[in-house]
Short mmCIF file of C-alpha atoms and ligand atoms in Angstrom, two decimals:
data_model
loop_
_atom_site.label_atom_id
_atom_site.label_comp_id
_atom_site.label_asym_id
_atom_site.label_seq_id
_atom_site.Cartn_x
_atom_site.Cartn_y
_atom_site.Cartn_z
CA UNK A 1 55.78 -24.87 -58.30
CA UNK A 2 57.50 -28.24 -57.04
CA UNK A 3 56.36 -30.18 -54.12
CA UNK A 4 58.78 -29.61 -51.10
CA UNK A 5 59.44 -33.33 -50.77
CA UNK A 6 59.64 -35.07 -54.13
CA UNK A 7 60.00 -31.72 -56.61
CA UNK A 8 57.17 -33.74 -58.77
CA UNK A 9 54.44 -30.82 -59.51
CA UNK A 10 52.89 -29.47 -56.46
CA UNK A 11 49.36 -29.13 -56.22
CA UNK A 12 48.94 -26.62 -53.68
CA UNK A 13 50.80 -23.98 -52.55
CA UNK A 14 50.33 -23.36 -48.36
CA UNK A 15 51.90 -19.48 -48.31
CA UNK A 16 51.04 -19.64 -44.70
CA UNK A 17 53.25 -22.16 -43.91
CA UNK A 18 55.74 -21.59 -46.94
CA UNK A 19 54.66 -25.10 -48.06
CA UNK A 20 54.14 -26.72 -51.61
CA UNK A 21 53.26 -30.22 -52.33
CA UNK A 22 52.11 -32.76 -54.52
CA UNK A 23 49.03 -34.76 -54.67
CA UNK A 24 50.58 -37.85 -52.47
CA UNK A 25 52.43 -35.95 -49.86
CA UNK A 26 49.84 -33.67 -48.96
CA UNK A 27 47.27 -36.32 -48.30
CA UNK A 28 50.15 -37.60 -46.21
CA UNK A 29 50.59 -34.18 -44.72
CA UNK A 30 47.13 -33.13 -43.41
CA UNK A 31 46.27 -36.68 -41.03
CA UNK A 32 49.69 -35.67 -39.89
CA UNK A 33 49.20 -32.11 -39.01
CA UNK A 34 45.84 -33.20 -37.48
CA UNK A 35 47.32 -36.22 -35.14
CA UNK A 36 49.84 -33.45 -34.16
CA UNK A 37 46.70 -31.30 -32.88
CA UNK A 38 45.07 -34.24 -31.12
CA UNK A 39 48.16 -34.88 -29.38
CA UNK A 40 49.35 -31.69 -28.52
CA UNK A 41 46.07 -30.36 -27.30
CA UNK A 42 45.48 -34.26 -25.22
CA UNK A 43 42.01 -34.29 -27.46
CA UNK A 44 41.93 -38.27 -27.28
CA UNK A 45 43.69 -41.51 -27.40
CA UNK A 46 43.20 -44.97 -29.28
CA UNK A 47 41.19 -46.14 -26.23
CA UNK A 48 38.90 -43.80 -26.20
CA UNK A 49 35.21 -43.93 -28.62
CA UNK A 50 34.65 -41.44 -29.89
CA UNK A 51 31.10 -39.88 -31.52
CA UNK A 52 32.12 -37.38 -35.01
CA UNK A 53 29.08 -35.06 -35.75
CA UNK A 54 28.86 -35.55 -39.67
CA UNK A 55 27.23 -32.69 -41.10
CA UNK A 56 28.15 -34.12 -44.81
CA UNK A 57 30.55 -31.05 -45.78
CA UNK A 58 34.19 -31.44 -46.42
CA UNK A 59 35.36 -30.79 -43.00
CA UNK A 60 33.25 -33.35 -41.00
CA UNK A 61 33.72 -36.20 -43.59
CA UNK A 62 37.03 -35.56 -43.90
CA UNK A 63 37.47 -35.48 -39.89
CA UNK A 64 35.75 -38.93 -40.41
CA UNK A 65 38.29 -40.00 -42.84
CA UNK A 66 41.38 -38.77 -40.72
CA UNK A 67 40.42 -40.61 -38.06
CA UNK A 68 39.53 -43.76 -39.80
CA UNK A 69 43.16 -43.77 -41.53
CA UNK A 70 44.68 -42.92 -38.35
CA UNK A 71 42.89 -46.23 -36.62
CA UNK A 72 41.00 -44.48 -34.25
CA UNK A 73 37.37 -46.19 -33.16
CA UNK A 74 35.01 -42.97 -34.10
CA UNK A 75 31.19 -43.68 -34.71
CA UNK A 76 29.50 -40.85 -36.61
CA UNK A 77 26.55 -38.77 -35.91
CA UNK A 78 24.21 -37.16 -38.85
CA UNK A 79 21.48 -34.89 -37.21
CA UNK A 80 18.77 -34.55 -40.04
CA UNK A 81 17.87 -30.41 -39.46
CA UNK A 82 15.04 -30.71 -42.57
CA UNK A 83 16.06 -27.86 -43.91
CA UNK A 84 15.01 -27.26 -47.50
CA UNK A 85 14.57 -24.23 -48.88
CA UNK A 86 14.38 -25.07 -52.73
CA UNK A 87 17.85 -27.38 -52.40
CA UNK A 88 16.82 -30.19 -50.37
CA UNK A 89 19.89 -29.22 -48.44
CA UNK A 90 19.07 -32.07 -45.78
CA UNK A 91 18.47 -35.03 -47.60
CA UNK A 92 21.59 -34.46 -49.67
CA UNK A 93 23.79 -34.42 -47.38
CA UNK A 94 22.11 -37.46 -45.09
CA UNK A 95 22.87 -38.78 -48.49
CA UNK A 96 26.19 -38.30 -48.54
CA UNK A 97 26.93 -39.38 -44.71
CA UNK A 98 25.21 -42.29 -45.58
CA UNK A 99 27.44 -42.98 -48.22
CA UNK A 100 30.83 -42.60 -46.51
CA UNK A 101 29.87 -45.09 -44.07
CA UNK A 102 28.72 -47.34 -45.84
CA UNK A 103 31.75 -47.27 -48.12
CA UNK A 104 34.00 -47.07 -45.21
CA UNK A 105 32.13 -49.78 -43.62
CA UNK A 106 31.46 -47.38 -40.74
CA UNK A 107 28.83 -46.99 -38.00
CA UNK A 108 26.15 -43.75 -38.84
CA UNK A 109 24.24 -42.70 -36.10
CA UNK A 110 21.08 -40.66 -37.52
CA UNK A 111 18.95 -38.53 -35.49
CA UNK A 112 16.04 -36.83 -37.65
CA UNK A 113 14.52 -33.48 -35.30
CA UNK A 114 11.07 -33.74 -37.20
CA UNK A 115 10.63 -37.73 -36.16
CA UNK A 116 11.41 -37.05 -32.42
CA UNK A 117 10.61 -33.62 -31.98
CA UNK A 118 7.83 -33.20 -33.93
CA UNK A 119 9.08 -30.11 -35.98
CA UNK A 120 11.91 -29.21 -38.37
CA UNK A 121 14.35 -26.53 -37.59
CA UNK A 122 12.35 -24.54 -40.19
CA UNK A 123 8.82 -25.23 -38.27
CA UNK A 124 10.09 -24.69 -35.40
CA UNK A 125 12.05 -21.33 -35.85
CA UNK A 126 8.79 -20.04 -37.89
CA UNK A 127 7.10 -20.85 -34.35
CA UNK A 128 9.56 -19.55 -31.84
CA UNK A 129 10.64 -16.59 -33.66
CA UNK A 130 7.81 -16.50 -36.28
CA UNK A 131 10.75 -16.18 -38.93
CA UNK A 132 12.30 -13.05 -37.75
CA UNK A 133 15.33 -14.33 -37.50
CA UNK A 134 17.53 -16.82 -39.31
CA UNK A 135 17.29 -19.62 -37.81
CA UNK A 136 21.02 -20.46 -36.93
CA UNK A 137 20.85 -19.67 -32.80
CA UNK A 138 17.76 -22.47 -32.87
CA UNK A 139 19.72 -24.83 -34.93
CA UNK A 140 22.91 -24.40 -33.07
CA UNK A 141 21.01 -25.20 -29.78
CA UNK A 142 19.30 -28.08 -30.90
CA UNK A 143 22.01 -29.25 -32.53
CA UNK A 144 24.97 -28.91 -29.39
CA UNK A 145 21.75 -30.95 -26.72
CA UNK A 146 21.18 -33.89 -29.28
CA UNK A 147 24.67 -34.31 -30.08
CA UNK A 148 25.29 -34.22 -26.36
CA UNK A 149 22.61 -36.74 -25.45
CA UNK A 150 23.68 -38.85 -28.07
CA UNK A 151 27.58 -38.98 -27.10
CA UNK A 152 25.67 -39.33 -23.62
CA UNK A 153 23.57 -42.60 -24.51
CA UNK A 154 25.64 -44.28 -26.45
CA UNK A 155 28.71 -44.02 -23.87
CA UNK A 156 30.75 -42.09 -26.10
CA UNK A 157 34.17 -40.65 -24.14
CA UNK A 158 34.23 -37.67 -27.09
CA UNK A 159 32.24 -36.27 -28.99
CA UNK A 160 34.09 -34.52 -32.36
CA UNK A 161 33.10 -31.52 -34.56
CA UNK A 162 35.06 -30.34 -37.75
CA UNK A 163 35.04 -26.45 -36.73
CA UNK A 164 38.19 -25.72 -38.94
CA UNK A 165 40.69 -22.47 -38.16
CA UNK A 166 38.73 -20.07 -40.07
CA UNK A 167 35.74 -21.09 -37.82
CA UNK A 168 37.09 -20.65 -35.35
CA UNK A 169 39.17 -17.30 -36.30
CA UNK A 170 35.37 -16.09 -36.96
CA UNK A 171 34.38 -16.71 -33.35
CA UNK A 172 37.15 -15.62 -31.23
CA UNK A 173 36.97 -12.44 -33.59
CA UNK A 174 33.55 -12.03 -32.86
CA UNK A 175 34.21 -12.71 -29.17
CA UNK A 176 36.78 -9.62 -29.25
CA UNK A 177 34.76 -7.25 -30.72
CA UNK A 178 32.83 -7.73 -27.81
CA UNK A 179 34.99 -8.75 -25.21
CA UNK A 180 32.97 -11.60 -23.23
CA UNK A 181 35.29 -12.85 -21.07
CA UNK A 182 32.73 -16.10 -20.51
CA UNK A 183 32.62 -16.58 -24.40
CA UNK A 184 36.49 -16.24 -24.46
CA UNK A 185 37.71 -18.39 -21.55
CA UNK A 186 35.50 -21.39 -23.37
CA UNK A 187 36.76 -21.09 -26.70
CA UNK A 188 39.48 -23.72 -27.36
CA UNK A 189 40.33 -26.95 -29.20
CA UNK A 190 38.70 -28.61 -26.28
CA UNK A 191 35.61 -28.28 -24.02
CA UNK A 192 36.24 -30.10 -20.98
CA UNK A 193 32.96 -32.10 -19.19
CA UNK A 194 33.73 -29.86 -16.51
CA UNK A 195 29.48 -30.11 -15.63
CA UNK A 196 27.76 -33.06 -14.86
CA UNK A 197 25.88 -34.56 -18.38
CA UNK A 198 28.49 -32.83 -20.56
CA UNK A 199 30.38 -34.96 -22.93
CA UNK A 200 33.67 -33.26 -23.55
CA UNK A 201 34.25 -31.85 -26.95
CA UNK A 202 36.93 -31.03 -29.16
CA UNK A 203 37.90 -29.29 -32.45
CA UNK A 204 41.04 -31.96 -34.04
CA UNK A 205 40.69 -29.48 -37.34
CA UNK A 206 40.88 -26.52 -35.34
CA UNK A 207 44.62 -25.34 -37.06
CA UNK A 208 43.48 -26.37 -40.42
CA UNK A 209 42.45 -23.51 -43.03
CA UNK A 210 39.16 -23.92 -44.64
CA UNK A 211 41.06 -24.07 -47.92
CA UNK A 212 43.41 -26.67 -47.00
CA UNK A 213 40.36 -29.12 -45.73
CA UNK A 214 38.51 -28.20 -49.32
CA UNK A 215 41.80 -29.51 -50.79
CA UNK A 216 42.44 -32.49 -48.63
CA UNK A 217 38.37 -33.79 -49.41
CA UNK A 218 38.80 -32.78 -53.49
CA UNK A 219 42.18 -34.50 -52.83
CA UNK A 220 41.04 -37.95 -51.43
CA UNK A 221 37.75 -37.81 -54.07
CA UNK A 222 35.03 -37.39 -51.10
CA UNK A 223 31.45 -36.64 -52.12
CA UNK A 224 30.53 -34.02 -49.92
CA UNK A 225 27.67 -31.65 -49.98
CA UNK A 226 29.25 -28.31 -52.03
CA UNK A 227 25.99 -26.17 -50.75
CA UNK A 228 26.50 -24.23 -47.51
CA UNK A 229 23.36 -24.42 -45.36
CA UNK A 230 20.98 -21.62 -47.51
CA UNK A 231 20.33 -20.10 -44.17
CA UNK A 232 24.28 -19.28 -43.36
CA UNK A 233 24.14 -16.78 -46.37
CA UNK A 234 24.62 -12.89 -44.95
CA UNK A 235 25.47 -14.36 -41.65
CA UNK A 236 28.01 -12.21 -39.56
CA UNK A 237 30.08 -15.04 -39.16
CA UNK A 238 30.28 -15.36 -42.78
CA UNK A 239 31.32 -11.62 -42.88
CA UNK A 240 34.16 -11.92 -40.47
CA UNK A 241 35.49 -14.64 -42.30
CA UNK A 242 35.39 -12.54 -45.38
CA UNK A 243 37.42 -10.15 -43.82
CA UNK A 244 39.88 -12.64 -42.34
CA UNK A 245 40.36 -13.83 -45.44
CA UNK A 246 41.75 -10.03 -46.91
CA UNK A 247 43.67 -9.95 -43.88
CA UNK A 248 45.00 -13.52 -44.64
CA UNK A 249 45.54 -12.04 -48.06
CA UNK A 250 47.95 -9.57 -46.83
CA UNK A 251 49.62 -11.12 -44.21
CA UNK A 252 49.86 -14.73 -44.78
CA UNK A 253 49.16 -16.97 -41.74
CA UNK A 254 47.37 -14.06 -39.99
CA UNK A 255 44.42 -16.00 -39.26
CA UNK A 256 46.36 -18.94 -37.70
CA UNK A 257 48.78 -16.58 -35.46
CA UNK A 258 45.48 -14.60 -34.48
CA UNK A 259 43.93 -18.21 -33.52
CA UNK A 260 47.44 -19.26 -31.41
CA UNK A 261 48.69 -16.47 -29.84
CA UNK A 262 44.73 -16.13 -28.43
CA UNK A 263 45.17 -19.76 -26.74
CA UNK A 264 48.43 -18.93 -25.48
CA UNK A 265 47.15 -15.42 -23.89
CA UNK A 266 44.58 -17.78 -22.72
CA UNK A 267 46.87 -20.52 -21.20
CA UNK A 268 48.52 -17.90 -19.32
CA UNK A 269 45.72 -16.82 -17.52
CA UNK A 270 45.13 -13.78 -19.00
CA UNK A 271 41.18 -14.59 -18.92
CA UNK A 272 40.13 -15.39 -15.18
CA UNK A 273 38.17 -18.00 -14.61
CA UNK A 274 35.95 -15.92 -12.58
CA UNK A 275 34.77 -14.25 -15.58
CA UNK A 276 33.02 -17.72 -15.92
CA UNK A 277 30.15 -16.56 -14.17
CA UNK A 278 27.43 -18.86 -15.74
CA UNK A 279 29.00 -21.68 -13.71
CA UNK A 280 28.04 -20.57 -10.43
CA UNK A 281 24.42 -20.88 -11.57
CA UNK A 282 24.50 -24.17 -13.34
CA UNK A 283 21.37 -26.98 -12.85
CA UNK A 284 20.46 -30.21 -14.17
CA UNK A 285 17.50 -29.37 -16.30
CA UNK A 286 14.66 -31.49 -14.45
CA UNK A 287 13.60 -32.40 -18.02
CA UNK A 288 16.85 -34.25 -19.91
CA UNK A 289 19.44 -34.16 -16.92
CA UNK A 290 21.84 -31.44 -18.86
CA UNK A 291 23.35 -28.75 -17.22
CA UNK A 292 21.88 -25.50 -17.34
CA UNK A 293 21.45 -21.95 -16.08
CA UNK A 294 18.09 -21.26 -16.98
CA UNK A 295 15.36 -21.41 -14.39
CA UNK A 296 13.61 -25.04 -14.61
CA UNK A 297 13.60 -25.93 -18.12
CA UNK A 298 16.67 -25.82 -19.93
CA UNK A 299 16.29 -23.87 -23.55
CA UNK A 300 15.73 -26.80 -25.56
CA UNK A 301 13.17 -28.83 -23.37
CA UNK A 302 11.21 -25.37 -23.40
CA UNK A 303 10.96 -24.67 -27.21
CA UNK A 304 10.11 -28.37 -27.40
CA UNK A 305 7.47 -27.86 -24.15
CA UNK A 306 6.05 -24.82 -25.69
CA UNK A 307 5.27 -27.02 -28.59
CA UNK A 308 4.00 -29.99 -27.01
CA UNK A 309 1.58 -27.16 -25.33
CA UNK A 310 0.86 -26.11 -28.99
CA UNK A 311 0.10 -30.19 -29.84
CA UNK A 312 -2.05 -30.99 -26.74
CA UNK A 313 -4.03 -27.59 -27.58
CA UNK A 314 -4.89 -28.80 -30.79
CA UNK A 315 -6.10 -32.33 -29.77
CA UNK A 316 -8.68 -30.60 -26.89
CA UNK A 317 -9.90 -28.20 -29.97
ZN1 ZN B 401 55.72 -34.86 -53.27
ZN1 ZN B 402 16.43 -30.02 -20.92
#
């Protein structure tokens, strides 16, 4: 197989886009294809500073890296979870975020839960659920308020995240099986602050396969953290990918038409926004000042609330 531009020997083969290339054009291809998302979605502009969640995988160091080669002014976040479980799955990859941005000469913001919470994701997942479930729906909220506050502090315009297509392929298949039109009409390349305390988000790799992103970070020789968290393992997210991928199999460039056409059905208006209900019941939490439409509290001050309960309990015994 020959690269497309050069005939030298390709080194990957894109049958969803009927694309081969070689080592040097498709590191020149991939900052391209994700500029052309930034742009064509109006994600951000040079002006603009942005915040990069940095998880140390491939996608959210090589987000980093795109944007760094692209010249845009993107500070990095690393949110230290403490989650072990036999791998030390945390402290290698604040390792390896470390590392990037120090070899980059870029700014790492880190945020450990156990120093300003008082308990890992682990601990506190043990205590809220007492380990009957995995602990991804307490991670995912902890994670999505600090990275918030963060972007929020630090003045940040937009705050980043290196959800790739077959992310977010999972999701809106998920989403379908199910039919939430809420869920649905928020899904996109970009979350607008449309609340007061929200920092708007986007998704720049959100057309890039998993595979392609794997390549691009082998590719440019990043050190990234090869592990997936040990709690994603038999996750149903993982399973729908699985079967994305034997539809992708089949039908090459399934999973990105599936991921399109949805955002065009969507730009056409064929979710209303009054299946938005949640927004009609939106408050600032009287705790951290971020929307929410729980009653007082919002989730994450009250699994950190119960705990601080827990704490002051302990000093009266
Ligand atoms: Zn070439
Ligand atoms: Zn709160």
């Amino acid at each position: 197989m020959r690269c497309r531009k050069c005939s030298e020997k390709a080194v990957i083969n894109m049958r969803q886009h009927k694309l081969a290339l070689c080592k040097e054009h498709y590191l020149e291809w991939v900052p391209k294809q994700v500029e052309h998302t930034i742009h064509r979605y109006k994600m951000f502009t040079h002006q603009d500073h942005l915040l990069v969640a940095v998880s140390g995988g491939k996608d959210s160091l090589s987000l980093w890296d795109i944007l760094w080669r692209l010249g845009y002014q993107a500070d990095g976040l690393y949110i230290g979870l403490g989650i072990d479980a036999g791998i030390n799955y945390s402290n290698e990859s604040h390792r390896l975020a470390q590392a990037y941005a120090q070899e980059h000469g870029l700014t790492l913001h880190v945020e450990d839960i156990k120093a300003k919470y008082g308990e890992t994701i682990s601990e506190l997942t043990m205590r809220t659920h007492r380990g009957r479930e995995k602990p991804c729906s307490v991670c995912g909220l902890s994670k999505r308020h600090i990275m918030n506050r963060i972007a929020r502090e630090g003045g940040y315009t937009v705050l980043l995240t290196g959800h790739n297509l077959d992310d977010e392929a999972a999701v809106l298949f998920g989403n379908t099986l199910t039919w939430v039109g809420s869920y649905l009409l928020r899904q996109g390349p970009v979350l607008e602050a449309d609340r007061p305390g929200l920092v708007r988000k986007v998704k720049p790799l959100c057309r890039m396969y998993e595979r392609e992103m794997a390549a691009y970070a082998l590719l440019r020789g990043i050190n990234y953290i090869y592990a997936e968290c040990p709690y994603a393992a038999g996750s149903t997210s993982i399973y729908y990918k699985e079967l994305l991928n034997k539809l992708e199999a089949d039908r090459p460039g399934a999973k990105l038409s599936f991921y399109l056409t949805f955002l065009q059905a969507k730009d056409a208006g064929l979710f209303s926004p009054s299946a938005d209900v949640r927004a009609e019941y939106l408050h600032s939490c009287p705790s951290c000042g971020q929307p929410t439409s729980a009653p007082g509290l919002c989730a994450f001050c009250r699994m950190f609330a119960q705990n601080q309960d827990l704490l002051d309990d302990q000093k009266v015994d």
